[in-house]
Short mmCIF file of C-alpha atoms and ligand atoms in Angstrom, two decimals:
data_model
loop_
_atom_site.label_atom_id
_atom_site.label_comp_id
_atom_site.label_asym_id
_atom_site.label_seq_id
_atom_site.Cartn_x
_atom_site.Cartn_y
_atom_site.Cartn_z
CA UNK A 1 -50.69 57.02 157.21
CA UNK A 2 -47.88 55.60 159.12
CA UNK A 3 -44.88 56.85 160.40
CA UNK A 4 -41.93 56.63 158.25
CA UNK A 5 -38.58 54.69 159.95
CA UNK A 6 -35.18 55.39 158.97
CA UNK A 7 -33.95 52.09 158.89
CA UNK A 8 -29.98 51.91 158.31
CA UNK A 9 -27.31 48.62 157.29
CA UNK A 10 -23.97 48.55 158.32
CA UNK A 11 -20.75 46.45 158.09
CA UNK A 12 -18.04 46.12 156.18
CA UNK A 13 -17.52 44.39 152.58
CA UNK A 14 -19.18 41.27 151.94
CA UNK A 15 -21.51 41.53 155.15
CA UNK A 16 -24.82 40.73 153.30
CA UNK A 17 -25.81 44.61 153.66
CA UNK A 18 -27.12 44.41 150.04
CA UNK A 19 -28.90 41.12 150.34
CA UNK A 20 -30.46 41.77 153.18
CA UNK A 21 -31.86 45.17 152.62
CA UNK A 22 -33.68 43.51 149.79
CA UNK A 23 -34.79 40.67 152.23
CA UNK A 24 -35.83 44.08 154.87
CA UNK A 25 -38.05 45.61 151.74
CA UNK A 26 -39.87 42.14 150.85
CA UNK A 27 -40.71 41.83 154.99
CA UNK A 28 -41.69 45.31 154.80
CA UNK A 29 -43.94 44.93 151.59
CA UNK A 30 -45.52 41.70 152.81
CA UNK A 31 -46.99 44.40 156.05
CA UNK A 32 -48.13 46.65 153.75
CA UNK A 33 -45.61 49.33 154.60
CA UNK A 34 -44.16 51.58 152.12
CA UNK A 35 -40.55 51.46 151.87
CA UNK A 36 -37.84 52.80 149.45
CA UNK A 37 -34.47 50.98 149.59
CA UNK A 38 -31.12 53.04 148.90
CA UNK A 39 -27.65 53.41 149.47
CA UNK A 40 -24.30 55.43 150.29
CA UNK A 41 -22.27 56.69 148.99
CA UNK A 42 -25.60 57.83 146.45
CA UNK A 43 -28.93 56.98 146.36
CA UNK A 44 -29.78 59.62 143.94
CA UNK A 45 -28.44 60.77 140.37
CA UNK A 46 -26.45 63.71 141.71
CA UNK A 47 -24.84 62.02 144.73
CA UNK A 48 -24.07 58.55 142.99
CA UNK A 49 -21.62 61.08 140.75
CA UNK A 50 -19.93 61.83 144.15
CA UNK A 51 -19.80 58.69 144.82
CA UNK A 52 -18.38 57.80 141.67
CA UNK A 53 -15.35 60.58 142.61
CA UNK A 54 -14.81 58.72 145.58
CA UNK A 55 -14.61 55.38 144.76
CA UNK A 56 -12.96 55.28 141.58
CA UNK A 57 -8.99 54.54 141.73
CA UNK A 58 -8.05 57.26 139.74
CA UNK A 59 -4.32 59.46 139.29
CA UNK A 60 -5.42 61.95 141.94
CA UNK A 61 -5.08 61.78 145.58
CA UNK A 62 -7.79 61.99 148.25
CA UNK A 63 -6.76 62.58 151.59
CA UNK A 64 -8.67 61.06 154.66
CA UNK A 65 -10.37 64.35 154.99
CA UNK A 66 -11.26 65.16 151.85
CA UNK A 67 -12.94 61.69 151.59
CA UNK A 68 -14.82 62.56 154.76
CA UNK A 69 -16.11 65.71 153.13
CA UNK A 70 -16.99 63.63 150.03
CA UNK A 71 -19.05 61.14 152.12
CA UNK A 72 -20.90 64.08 153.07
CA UNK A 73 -21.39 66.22 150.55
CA UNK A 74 -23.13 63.13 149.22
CA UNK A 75 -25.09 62.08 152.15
CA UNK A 76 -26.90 66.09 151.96
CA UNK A 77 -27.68 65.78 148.62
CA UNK A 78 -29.34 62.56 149.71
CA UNK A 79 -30.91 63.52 153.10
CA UNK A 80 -32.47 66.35 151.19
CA UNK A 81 -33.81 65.14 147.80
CA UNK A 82 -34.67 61.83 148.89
CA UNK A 83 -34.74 60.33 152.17
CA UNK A 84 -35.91 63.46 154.20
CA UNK A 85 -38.92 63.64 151.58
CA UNK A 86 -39.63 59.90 152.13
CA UNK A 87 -39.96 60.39 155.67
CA UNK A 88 -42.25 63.08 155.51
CA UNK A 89 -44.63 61.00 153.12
CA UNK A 90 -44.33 58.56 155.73
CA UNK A 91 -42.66 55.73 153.67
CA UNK A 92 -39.57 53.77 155.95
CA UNK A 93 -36.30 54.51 154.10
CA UNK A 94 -34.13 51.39 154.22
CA UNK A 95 -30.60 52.71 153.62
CA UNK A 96 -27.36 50.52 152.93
CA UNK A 97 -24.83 52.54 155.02
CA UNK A 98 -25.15 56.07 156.75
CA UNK A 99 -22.68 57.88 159.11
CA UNK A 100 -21.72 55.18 161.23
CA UNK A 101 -19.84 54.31 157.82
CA UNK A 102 -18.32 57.34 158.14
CA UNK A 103 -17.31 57.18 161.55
CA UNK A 104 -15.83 53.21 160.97
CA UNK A 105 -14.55 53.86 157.96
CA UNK A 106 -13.17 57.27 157.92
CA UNK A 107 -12.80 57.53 161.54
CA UNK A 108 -11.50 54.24 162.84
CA UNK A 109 -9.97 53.49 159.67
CA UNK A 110 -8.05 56.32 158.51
CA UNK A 111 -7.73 58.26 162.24
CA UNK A 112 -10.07 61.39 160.99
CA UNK A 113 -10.97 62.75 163.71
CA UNK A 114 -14.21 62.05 164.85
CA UNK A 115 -14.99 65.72 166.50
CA UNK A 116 -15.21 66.46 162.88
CA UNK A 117 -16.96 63.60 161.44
CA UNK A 118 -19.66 64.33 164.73
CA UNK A 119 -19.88 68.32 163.39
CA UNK A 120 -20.51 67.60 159.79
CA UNK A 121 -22.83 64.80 160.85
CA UNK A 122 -24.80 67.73 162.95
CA UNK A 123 -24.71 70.06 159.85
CA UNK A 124 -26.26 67.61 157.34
CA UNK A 125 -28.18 65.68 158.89
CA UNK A 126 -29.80 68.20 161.29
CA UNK A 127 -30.75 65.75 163.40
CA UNK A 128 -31.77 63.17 161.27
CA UNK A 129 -30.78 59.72 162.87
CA UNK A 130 -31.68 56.15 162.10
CA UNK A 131 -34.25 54.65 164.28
CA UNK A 132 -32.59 51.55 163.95
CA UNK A 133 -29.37 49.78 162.46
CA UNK A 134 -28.68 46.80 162.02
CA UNK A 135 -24.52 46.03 162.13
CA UNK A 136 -23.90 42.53 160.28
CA UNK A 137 -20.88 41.69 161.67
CA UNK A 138 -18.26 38.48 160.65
CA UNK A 139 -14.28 37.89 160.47
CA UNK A 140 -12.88 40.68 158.33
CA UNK A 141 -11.62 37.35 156.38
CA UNK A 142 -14.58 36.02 155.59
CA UNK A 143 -16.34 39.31 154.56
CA UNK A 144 -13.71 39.80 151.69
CA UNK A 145 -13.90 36.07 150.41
CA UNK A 146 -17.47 36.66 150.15
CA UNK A 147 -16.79 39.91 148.37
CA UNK A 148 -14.37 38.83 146.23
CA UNK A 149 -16.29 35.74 144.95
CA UNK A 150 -19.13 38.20 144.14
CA UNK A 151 -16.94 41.13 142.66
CA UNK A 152 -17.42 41.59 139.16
CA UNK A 153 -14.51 44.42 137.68
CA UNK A 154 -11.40 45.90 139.38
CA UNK A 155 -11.27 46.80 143.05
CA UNK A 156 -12.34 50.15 143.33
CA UNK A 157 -10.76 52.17 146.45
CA UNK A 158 -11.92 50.91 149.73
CA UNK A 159 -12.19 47.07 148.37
CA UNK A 160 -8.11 47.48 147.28
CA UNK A 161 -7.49 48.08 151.24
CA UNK A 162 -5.36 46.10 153.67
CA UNK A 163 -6.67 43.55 156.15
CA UNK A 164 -5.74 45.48 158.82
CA UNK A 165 -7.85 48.41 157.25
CA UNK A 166 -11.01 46.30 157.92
CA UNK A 167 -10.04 44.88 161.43
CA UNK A 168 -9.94 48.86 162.23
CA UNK A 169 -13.37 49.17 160.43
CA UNK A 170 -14.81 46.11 162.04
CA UNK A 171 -13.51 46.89 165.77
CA UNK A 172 -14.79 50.98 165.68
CA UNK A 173 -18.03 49.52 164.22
CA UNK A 174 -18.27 47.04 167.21
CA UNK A 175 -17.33 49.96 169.93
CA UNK A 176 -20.19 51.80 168.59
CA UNK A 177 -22.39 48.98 168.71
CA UNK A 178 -21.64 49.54 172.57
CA UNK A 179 -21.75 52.64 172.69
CA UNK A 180 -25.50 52.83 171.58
CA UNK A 181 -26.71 49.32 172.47
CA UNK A 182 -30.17 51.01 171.80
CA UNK A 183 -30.25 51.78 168.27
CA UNK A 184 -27.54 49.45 167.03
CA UNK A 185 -28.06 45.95 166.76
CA UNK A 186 -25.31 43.47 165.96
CA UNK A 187 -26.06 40.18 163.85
CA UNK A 188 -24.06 37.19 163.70
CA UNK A 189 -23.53 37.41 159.73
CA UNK A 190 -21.37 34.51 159.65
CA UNK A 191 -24.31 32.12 160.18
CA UNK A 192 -26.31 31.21 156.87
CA UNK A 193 -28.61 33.87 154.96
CA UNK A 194 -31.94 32.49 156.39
CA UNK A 195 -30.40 32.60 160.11
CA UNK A 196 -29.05 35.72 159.30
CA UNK A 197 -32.67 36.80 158.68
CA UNK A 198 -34.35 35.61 161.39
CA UNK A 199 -32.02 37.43 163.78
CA UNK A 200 -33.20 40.52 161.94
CA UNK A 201 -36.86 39.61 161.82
CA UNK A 202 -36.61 39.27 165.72
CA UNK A 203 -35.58 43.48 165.40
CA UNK A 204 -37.63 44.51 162.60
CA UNK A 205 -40.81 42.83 164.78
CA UNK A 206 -39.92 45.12 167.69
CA UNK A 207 -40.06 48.06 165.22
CA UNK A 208 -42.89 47.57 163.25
CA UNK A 209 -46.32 49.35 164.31
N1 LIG B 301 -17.89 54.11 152.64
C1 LIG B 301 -19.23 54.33 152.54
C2 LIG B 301 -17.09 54.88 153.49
O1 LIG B 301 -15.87 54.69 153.56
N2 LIG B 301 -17.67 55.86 154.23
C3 LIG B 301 -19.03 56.13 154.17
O2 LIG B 301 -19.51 57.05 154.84
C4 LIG B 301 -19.82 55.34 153.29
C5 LIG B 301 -21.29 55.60 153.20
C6 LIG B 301 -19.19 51.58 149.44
C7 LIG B 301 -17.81 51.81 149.98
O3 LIG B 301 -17.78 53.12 150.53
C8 LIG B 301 -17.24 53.08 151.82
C9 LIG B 301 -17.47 51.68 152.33
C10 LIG B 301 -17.47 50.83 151.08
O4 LIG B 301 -16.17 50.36 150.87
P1 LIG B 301 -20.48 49.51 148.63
O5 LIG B 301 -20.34 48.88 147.31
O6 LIG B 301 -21.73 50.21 148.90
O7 LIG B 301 -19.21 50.45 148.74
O8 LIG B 301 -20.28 48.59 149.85
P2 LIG B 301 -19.66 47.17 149.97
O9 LIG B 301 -19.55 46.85 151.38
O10 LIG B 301 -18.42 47.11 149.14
O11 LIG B 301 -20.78 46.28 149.34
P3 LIG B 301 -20.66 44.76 149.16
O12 LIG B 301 -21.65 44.48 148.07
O13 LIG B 301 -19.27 44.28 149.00
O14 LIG B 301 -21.11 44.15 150.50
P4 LIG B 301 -22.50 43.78 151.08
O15 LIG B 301 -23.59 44.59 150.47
O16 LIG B 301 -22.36 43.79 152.52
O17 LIG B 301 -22.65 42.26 150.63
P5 LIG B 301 -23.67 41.56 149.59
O18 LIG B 301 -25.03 41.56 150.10
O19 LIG B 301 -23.42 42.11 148.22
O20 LIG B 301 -23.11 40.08 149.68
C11 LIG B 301 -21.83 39.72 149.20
C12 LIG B 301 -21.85 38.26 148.71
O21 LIG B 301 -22.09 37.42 149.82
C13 LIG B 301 -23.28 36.64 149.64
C14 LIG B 301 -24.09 37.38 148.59
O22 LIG B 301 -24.94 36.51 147.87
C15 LIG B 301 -22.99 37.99 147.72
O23 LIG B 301 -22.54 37.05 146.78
N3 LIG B 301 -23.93 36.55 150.95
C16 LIG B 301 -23.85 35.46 151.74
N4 LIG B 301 -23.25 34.26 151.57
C17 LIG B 301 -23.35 33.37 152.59
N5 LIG B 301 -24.03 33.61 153.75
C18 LIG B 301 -24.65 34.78 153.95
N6 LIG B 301 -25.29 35.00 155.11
C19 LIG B 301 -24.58 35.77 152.92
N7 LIG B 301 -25.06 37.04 152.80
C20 LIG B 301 -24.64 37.49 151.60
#
């Protein structure tokens, strides 16, 4: 049996997380190795409801700290029922967004602070980190024409946000690229889906056993 990876995506809207996850599982299949592809906010029945709450423009507020808590209240009930027991049967868990959504989004952002982000991170996860992410990065302008041309009903909370909202998402993402040159790797997303690709393939080759 092999070793299961926690593989993450990361960037914000209309990066090509979703696409190329898919493209990661297909590479991954074609090796043989058993992967299950998810997502967050959800990834199971229970925490897509959260993430349902915390999307959804509804009457109520949420304040920046009660959507951190959201975030991960959802990300335990996933860590536990699915991607922790995916690990263990030694599958590789490809996951669209983790905590370092949390700590771009939340933290760089809205301003929460990330002392708290990094304690709740410790509680949940209980040391659970991705052995890899991969950070598709492009102009915050082109990411939301992309979205936009793919986005099917309203804008739900995060998509309704400001420009300037996703040039703070974009930069804390890219300061924790270098902070942990290691684990995160940046790709050029601007570039054309089969470039895109082989700038992952060039990771995903390092990784796989
Ligand atoms: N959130 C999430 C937080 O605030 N904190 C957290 O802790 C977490 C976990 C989730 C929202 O929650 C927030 C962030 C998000 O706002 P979501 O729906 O999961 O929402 O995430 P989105 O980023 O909104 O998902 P998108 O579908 O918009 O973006 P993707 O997945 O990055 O983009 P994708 O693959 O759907 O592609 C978009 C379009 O571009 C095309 C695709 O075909 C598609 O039409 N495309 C390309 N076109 C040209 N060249 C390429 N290289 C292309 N790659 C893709």
């Amino acid at each position: 049996m092999t070793e299961g990876r926690f593989i993450t995506l990361e960037g914000i809207e209309g990066a090509g997380k979703s696409t190329v996850a898919r493209r990661v599982c297909e590479w991954l299949d074609r090796r043989a190795i058993r992967a299950t592809l998810t997502r967050e906010p959800g990834g199971t029945a229970l925490a897509e409801r959260v993430r349902q709450i915390v999307l959804e423009r509804g009457q109520e507020r949420l304040s920046a700290v009660t959507e951190t808590l959201l975030m991960f209240a959802a990300r335990g009930i996933h860590v536990e029922n699915l991607i922790r027991p995916a690990l263990e049967r030694g599958e590789w868990v490809v996951c669209d967004r983790f905590t370092d959504a949390t700590r771009a989004y939340q933290g760089g952002g809205r301003g929460v602070d990330p002392a708290l982000i990094e304690s709740l991170a410790r509680q949940v996860q209980g040391g659970l980190e991705p052995a890899c992410t991969l950070l598709l990065d492009l102009p915050v302008s082109m990411g939301l024409e992309r979205a936009k041309s793919r986005q099917a009903g309203p804008a739900d909370r995060f998509e309704a946000e400001t420009q300037a909202f996703f040039e703070r998402v974009r930069a804390a993402y890219l300061e924790l690229a270098r902070r942990e040159p290691r684990r995160i790797h940046v790709i050029d997303a601007s570039r054309a889906l089969e470039e895109v690709m082989r700038q992952v393939d060039a990771v995903l080759e390092g990784l796989a056993p």
